[in-house]
Coordinates of C-alpha atoms in Angstrom, one line a residue:
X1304 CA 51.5 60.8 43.2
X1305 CA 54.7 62.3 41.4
X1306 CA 55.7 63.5 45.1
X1307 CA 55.5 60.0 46.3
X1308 CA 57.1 58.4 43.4
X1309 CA 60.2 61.3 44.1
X1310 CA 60.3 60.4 47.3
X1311 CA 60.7 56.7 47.0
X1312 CA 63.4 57.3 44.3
X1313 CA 65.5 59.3 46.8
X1314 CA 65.4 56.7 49.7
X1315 CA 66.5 54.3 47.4
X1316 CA 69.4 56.1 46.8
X1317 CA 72.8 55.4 47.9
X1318 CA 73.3 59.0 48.9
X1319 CA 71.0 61.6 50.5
X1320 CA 71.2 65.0 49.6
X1321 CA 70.8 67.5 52.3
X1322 CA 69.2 70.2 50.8
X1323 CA 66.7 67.5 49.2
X1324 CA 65.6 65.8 52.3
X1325 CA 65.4 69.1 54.2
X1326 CA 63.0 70.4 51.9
X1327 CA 61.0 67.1 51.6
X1328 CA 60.4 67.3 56.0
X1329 CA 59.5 70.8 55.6
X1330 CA 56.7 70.3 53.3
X1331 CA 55.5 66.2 54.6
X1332 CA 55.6 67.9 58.4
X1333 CA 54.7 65.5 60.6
X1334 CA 53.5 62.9 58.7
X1335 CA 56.7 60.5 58.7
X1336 CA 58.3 59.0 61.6
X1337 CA 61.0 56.6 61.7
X1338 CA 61.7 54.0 63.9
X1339 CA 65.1 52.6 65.1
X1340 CA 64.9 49.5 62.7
X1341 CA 63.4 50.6 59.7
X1342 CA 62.3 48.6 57.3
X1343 CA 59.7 49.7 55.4
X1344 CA 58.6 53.2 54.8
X1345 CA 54.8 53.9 55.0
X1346 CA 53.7 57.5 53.6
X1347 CA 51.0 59.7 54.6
X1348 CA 49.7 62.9 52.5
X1349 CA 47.1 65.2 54.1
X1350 CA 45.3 66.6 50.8
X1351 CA 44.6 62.9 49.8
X1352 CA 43.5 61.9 52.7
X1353 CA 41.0 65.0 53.0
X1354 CA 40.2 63.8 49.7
X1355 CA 39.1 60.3 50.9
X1356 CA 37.4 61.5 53.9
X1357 CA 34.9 63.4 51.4
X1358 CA 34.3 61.0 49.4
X1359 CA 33.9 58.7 52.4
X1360 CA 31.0 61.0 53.5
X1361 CA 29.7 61.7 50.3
X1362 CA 29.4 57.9 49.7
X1363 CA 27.7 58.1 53.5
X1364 CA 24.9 60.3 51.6
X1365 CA 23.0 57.9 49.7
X1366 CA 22.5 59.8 46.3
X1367 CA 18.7 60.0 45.0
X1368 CA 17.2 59.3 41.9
X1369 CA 14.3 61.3 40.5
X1370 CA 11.3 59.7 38.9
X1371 CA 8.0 61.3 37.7
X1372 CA 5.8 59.6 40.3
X1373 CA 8.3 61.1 43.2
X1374 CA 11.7 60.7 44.1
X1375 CA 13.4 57.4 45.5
X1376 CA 16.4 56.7 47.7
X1377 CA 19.1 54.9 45.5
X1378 CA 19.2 51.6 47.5
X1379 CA 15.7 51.8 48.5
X1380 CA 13.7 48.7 48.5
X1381 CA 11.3 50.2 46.8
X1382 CA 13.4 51.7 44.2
X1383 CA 14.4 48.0 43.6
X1384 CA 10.9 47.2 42.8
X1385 CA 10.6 49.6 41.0
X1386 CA 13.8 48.5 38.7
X1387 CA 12.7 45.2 38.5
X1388 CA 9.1 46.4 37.1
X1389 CA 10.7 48.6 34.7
X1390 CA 13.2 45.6 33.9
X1391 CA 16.3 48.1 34.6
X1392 CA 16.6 44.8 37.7
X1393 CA 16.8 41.4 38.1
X1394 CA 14.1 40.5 40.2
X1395 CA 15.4 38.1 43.0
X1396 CA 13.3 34.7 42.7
X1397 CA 12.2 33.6 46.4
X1398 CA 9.9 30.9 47.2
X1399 CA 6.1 31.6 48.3
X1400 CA 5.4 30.2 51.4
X1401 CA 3.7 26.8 51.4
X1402 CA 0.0 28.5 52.8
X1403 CA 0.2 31.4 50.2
X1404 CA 0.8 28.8 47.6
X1405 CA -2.4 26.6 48.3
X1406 CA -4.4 30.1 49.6
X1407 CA -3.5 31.2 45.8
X1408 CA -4.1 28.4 44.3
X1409 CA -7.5 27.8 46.0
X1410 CA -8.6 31.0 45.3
X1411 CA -8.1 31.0 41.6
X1412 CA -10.5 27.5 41.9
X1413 CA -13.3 29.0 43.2
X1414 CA -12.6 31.9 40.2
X1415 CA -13.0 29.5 37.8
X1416 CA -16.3 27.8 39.1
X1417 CA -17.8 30.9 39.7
X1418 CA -16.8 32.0 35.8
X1419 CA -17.9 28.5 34.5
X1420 CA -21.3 29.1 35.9
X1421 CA -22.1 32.7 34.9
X1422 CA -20.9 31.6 31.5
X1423 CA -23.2 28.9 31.3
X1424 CA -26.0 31.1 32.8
X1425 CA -25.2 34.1 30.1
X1426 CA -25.5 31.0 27.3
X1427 CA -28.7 29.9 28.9
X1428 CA -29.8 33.7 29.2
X1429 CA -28.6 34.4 25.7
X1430 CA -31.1 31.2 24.3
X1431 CA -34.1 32.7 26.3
X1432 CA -33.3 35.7 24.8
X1433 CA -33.0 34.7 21.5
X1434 CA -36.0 32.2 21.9
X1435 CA -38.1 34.8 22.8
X1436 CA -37.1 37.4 20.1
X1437 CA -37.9 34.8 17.2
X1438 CA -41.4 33.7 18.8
X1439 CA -42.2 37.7 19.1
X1440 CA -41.0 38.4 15.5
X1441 CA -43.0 34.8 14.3
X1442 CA -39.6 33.0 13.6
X1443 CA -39.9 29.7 14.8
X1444 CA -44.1 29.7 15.5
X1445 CA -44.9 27.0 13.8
X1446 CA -47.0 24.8 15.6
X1447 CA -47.7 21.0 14.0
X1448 CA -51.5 20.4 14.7
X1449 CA -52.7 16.6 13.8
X1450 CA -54.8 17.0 9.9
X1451 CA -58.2 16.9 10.8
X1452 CA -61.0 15.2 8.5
X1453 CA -64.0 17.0 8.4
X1454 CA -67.0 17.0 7.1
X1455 CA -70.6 19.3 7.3
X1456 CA -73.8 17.6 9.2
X1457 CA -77.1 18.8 8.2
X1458 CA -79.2 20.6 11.3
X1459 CA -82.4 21.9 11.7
X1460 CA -83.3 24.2 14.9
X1461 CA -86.2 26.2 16.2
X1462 CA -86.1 29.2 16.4
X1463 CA -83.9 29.4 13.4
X1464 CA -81.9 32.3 14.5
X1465 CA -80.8 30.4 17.3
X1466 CA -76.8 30.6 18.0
X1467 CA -74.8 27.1 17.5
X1468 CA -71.6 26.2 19.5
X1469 CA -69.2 23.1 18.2
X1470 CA -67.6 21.7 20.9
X1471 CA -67.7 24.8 22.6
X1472 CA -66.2 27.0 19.7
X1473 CA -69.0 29.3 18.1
X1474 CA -70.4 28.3 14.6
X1475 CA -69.4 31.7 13.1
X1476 CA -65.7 30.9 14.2
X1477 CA -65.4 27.7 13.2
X1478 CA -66.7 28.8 9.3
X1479 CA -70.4 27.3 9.0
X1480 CA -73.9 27.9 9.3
X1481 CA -77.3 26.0 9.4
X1482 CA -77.7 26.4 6.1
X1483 CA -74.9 25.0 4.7
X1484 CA -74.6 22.2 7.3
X1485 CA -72.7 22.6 10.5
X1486 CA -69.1 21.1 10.3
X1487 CA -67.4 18.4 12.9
X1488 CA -64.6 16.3 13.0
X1489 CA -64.9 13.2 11.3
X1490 CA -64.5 10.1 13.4
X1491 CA -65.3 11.9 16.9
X1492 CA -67.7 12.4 19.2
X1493 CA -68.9 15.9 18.4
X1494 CA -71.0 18.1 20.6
X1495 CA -74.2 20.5 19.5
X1496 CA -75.3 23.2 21.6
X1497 CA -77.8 25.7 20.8
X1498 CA -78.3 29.3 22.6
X1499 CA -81.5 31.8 22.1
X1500 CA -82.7 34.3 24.3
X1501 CA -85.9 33.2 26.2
X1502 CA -85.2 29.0 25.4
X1503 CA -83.7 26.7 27.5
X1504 CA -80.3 25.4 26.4
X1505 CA -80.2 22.8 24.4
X1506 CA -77.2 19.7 24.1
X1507 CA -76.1 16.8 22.2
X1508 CA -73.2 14.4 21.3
X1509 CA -73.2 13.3 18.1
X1510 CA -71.3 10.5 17.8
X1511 CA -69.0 9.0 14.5
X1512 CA -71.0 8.2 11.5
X1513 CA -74.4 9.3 12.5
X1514 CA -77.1 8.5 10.0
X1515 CA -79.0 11.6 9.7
X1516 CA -81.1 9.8 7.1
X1517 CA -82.5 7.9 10.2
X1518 CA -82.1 10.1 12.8
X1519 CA -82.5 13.7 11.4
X1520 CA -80.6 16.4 13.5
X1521 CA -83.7 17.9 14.6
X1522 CA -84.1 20.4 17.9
X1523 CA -87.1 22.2 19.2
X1524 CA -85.9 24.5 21.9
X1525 CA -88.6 25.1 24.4
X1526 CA -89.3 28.5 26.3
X1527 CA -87.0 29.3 29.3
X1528 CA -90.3 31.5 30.9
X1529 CA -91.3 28.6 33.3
X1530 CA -87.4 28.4 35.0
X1531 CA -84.9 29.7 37.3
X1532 CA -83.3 32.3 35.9
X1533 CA -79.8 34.0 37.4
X1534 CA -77.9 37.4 36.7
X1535 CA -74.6 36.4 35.7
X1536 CA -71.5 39.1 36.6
X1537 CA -68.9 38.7 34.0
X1538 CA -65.5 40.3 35.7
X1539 CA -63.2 41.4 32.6
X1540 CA -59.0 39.3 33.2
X1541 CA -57.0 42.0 35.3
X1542 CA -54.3 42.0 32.4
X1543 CA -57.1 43.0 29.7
X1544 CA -57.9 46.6 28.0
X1545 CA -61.4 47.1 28.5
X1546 CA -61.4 48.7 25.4
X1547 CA -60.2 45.6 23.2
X1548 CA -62.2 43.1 24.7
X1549 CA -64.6 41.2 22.6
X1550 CA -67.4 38.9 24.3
X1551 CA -68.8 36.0 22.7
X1552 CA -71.6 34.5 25.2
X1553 CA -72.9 31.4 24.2
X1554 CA -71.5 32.0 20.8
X1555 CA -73.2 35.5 20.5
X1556 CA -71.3 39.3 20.5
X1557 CA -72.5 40.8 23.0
X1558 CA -72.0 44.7 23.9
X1559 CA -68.8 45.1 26.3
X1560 CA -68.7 45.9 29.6
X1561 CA -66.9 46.1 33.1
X1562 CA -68.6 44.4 35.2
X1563 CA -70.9 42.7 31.9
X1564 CA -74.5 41.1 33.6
X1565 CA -76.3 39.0 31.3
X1566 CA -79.5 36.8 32.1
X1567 CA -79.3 32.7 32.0
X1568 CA -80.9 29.8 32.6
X1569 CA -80.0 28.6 35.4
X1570 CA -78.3 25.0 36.1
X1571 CA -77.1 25.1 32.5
X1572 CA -73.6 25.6 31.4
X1573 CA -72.7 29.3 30.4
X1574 CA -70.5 29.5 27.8
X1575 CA -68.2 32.7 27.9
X1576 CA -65.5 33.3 25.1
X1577 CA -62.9 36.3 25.5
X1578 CA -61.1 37.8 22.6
X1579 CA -58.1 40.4 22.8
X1580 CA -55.5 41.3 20.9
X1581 CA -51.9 40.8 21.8
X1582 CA -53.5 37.9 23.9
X1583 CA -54.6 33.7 23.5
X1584 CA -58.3 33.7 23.6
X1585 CA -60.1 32.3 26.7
X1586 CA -62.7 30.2 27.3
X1587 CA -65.0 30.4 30.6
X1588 CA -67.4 27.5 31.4
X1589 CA -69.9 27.9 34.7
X1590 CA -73.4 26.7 35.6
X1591 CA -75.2 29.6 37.4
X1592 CA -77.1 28.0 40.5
X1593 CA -78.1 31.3 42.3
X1594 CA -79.8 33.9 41.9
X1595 CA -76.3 36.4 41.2
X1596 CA -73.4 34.7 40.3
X1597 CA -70.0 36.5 39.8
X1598 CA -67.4 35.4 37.3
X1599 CA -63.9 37.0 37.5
X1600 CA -62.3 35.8 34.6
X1601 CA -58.5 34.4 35.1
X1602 CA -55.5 36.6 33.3
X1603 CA -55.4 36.1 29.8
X1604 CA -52.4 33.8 28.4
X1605 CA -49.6 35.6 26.4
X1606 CA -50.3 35.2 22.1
X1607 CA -47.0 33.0 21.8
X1608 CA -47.8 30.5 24.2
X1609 CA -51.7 30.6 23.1
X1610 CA -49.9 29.0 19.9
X1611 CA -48.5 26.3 21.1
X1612 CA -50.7 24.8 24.2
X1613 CA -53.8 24.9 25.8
X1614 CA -54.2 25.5 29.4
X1615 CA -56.6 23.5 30.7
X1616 CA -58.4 24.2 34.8
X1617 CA -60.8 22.3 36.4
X1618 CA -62.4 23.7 39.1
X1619 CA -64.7 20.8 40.8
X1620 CA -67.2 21.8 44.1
X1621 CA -65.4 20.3 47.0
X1622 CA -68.6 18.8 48.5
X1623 CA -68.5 16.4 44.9
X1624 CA -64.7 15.6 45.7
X1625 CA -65.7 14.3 49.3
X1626 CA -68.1 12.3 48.1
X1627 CA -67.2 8.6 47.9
X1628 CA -69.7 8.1 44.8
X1629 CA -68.0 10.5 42.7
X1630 CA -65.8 9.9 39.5
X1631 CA -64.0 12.1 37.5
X1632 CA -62.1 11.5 34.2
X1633 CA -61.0 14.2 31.7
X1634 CA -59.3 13.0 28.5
X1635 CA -57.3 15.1 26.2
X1636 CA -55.1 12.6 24.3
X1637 CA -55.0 9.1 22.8
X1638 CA -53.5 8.1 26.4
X1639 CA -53.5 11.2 28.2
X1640 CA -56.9 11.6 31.2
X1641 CA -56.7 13.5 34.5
X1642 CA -58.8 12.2 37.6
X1643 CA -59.0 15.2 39.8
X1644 CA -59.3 19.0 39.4
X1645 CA -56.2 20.7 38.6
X1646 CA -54.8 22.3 35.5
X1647 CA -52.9 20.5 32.6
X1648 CA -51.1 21.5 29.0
X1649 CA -53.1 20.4 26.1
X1650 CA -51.9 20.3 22.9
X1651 CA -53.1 21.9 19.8
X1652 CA -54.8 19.8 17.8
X1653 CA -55.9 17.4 20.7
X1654 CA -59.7 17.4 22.5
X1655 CA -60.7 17.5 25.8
X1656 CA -63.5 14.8 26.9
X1657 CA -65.3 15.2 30.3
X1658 CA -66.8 12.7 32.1
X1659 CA -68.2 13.2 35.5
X1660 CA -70.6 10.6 37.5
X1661 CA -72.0 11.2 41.0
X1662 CA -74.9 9.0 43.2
X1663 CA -78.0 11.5 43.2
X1664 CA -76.9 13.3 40.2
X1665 CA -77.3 13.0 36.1
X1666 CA -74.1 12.3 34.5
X1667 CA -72.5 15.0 33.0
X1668 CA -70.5 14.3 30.0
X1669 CA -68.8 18.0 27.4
X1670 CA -66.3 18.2 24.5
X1671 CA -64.3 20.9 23.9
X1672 CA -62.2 21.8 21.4
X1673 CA -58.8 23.7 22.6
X1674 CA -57.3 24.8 19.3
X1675 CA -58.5 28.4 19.3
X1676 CA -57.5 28.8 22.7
X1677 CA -54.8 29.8 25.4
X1678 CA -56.6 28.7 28.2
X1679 CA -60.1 27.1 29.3
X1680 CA -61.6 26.8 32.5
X1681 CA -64.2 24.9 34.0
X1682 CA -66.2 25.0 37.0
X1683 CA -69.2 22.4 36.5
X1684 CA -72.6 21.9 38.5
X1685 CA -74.6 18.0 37.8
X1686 CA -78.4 18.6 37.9
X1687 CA -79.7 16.5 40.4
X1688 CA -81.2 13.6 40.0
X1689 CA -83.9 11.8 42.3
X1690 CA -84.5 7.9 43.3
X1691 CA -88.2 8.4 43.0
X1692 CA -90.6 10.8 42.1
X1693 CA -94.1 12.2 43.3
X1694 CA -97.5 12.4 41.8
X1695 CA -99.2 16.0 42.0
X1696 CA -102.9 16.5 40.7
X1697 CA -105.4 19.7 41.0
X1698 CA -108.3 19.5 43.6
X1699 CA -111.6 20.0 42.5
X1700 CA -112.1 23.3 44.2
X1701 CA -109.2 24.8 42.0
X1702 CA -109.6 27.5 40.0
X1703 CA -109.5 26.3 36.5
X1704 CA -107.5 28.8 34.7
X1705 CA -104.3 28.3 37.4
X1706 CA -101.2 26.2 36.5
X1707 CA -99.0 25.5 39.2
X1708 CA -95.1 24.7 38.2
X1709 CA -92.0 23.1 40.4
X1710 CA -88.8 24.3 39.4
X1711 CA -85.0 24.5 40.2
X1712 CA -81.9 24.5 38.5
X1713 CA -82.2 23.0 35.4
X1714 CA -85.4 21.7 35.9
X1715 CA -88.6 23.0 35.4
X1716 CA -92.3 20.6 35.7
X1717 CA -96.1 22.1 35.1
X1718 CA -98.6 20.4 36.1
X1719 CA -101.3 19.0 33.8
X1720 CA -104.8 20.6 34.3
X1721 CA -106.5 16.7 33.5
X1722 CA -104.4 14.4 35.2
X1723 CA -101.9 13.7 37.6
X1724 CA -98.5 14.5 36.8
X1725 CA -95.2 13.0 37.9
X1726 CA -92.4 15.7 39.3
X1727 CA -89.2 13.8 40.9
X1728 CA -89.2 14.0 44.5
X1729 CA -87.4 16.4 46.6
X1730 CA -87.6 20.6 47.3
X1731 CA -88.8 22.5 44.8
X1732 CA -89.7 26.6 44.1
X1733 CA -93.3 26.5 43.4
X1734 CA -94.9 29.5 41.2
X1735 CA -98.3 29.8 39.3
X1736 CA -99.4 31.3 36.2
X1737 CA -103.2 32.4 34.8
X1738 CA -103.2 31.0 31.5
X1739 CA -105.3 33.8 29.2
X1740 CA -106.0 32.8 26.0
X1741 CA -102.8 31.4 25.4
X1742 CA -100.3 33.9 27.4
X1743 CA -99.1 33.3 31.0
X1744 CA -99.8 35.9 33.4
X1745 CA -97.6 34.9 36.2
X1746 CA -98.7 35.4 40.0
X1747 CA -96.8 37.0 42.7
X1748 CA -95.1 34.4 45.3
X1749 CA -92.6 31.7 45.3
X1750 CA -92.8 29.1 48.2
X1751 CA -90.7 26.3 48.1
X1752 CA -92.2 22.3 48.9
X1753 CA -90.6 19.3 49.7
X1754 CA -92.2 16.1 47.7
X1755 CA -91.7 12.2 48.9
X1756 CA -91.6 9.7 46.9
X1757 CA -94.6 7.3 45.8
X1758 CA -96.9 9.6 47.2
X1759 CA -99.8 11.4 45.4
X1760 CA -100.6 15.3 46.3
X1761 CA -103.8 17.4 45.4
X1762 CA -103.1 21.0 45.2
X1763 CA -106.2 23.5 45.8
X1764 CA -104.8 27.1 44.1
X1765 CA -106.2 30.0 43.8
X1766 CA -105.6 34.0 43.0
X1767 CA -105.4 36.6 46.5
X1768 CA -104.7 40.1 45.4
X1769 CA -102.3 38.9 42.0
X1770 CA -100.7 36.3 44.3
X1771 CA -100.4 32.8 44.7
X1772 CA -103.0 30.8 47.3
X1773 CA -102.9 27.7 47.9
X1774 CA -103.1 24.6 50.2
X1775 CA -102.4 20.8 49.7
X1776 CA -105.5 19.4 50.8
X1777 CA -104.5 15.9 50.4
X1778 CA -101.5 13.5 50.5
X1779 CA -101.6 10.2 50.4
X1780 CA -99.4 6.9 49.2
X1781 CA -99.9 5.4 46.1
X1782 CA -101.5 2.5 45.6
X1783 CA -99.2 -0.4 45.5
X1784 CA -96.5 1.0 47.0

């Protein structure tokens, strides 16, 4: 630059010096020209402009810049973005396009339904949960039950050691005994039933404010020896330890088993009570007909919602349902009754009423008491019940010490050795018995008759090799009919 600025001050000089300008176009060359009619002077120096011409191409190299994840081009677009994350650039603020915009924007709707309704799901979830962890560690179990008034009813029974049932709970549950009076709800029906091996089963509704001054509680059980009898297979609930489970059958403990076979009488209602810890008790309620009947008892409910409800199942024979004739009513409230079978919530503290009617059939009419259990079921049978009935007598020729006896479900009739005696009409299983000073030696064979209304029959029987023999030798109609 001092070489320039010299040679400018010497051509704008008045004078030239020789020797000066000589040695100025020795060492410029030939990088001045002049023109005829010079005006300017323009100036031209080979080291600066080798200088440039690097710089030029090192400014062609686009320099790099090292970063730990790797190394960028300075100028790069993604080193830019890379700036402008790190905030060493001012981003460049462009507009979306419109369809990203409402893409974006409907996207982050369906977010937030899809987070409103797993939170409300957790919150429900979380309740359950919590629900459930105070009714396992008894916080919360309470369960109101309406006051009951009750009060103790004197009773007499024989056989004496017969067991008692209170609305279907047994009498050692429900704290009493037959010596201290038996105790029922005051101001309720209230029903009696009374189990002993080799009796029939006995039953009775006592209703509010009996007077047992006038009418004494009094029952006579008579011996089951003369009736159908069936084995009765008790199947233990699928969810039940064998080991835990505790039978009550018609209110006695009985030994456990799986399968458990007791004997009944049949046609009457079998009342069969399962206890098990960790578990609401159950109650079972059949009437065996044949000569086996299974039972396979229903799971058992859980202990916390034993506490709170009752679940109630009625399980009616269809032929009674397609009958025009029958009616059906089961109350277990104030205002609560069902009409058809089906299962339904009963609370504690409530009873359950049954009430079935059916042409050809005896009324059937039970009480039961749900508060000490999670679930009752009940599959019912109505003992028939016939228009008419038939007369049956002994012919002469009989042997004298024979008694012949009609009997099916429920129903058991001897004939009387003096005179004729009515049975109702219909089929019946006929047996015999000897009758030896006062003990019944029963024959071998069981025919079954069918007997017609208003008609009178005379029975010859007789003994052939320990069996039955016998013939109807005549059958007539009554007089006046």
């Amino acid at each position: 630059m001092s070489e320039q600025r010299e040679s400018s001050a010497v051509m704008a000089g008045n004078e030239i010096n020789p020797e000066t300008l000589e040695a100025y176009e020795q060492e410029a060359g030939d990088s001045i020209e002049f023109g005829d009619d010079v005006q300017d002077v323009v100036s031209f120096d080979k080291a600066e402009e080798e200088r440039k011409r690097r710089e030029a191409e090192e400014a062609e190299r686009q320099p790099v810049r090292h970063q730990k994840e790797g190394t960028l081009l300075v100028g790069s677009e993604m080193l830019k973005l890379v700036e402008e994350i790190d905030g060493e650039r001012k981003s460049k603020h462009r507009a979306p396009p419109p369809g990203l915009v409402i893409g974006i924007g409907f996207l982050i709707g369906i977010a937030i339904i899809i987070g409103v309704v797993l939170y409300i799901a957790k919150t429900d979830k979380d309740k359950a949960e919590a629900d459930a962890e105070a009714g396992v560690s008894g916080e919360d179990a309470a369960v109101v039950v309406k006051p009951r008034d009750m009060l103790r009813l004197p009773v007499t029974v024989t056989p004496k050691y017969a067991d008692v049932l209170v609305n279907g709970v047994p009498l050692s549950l429900v704290g009493g005994s037959l010596s201290d009076g038996i105790p029922v709800i005051d101001h309720y029906d209230n029903q009696l039933s009374f189990y002993s091996d080799e009796y029939v089963p006995m039953s009775q509704v006592v209703e509010p404010h009996h007077d047992v001054v006038e009418n004494p509680l009094d029952f006579t059980m008579v011996p089951s020896d003369v009736y159908l009898h069936s084995k009765l297979v008790i199947k233990p609930p699928k969810n039940a330890d064998i080991q835990r489970v505790v039978y009550y059958v018609n209110g006695h403990v009985v030994p456990t088993a799986d399968p458990l076979t007791v004997d009944v009488v049949s046609g009457f209602p079998q009342y069969i009570h399962v206890q098990h810890g960790g578990f609401g008790d159950h109650l079972e309620v059949v009437w065996p007909t044949r000569d086996k009947e299974v039972v396979e008892l229903p799971e058992l409910q859980t202990a916390y919602n034993a506490e709170r409800v009752t679940l109630f199942n009625m399980e009616v024979p269809q032929d009674y349902t397609e009958d025009r004739s029958f009616r059906m009513s089961v109350y277990y409230a104030d205002d609560k009754y069902a009409q058809q079978s089906g299962s339904i919530r009963v609370e504690k503290g409530e009873m359950i009423r049954i009430s079935m009617e059916k042409d050809k059939r005896y009324s059937l009419n039970m009480i039961l008491d749900p508060l000490p259990f999670g679930s009752i079921r009940v599959r019912p049978y109505m003992q028939l019940s016939s228009i008419g009935a038939a007369h049956v007598k002994y012919d002469r020729k009989s042997e004298k010490d024979i008694v012949i006896c009609f009997r099916r479900a429920s129903e058991a009739v001897c004939v009387d050795r003096n005179e004729e005696t009515m049975v109702p009409s219909g089929k019946w299983e006929l047996v015999g018995y000897r009758d030896r000073d006062g003990k019944k030696e029963w024959l071998e064979g069981a025919p079954y008759e069918s007997l017609v209304s208003d008609f009178v029959y005379s029975f010859r029987v007789s003994e052939s090799g320990n069996r039955l023999s016998y013939e109807i030798s005549d059958r007539k109609k009554k007089r006046g009919h």
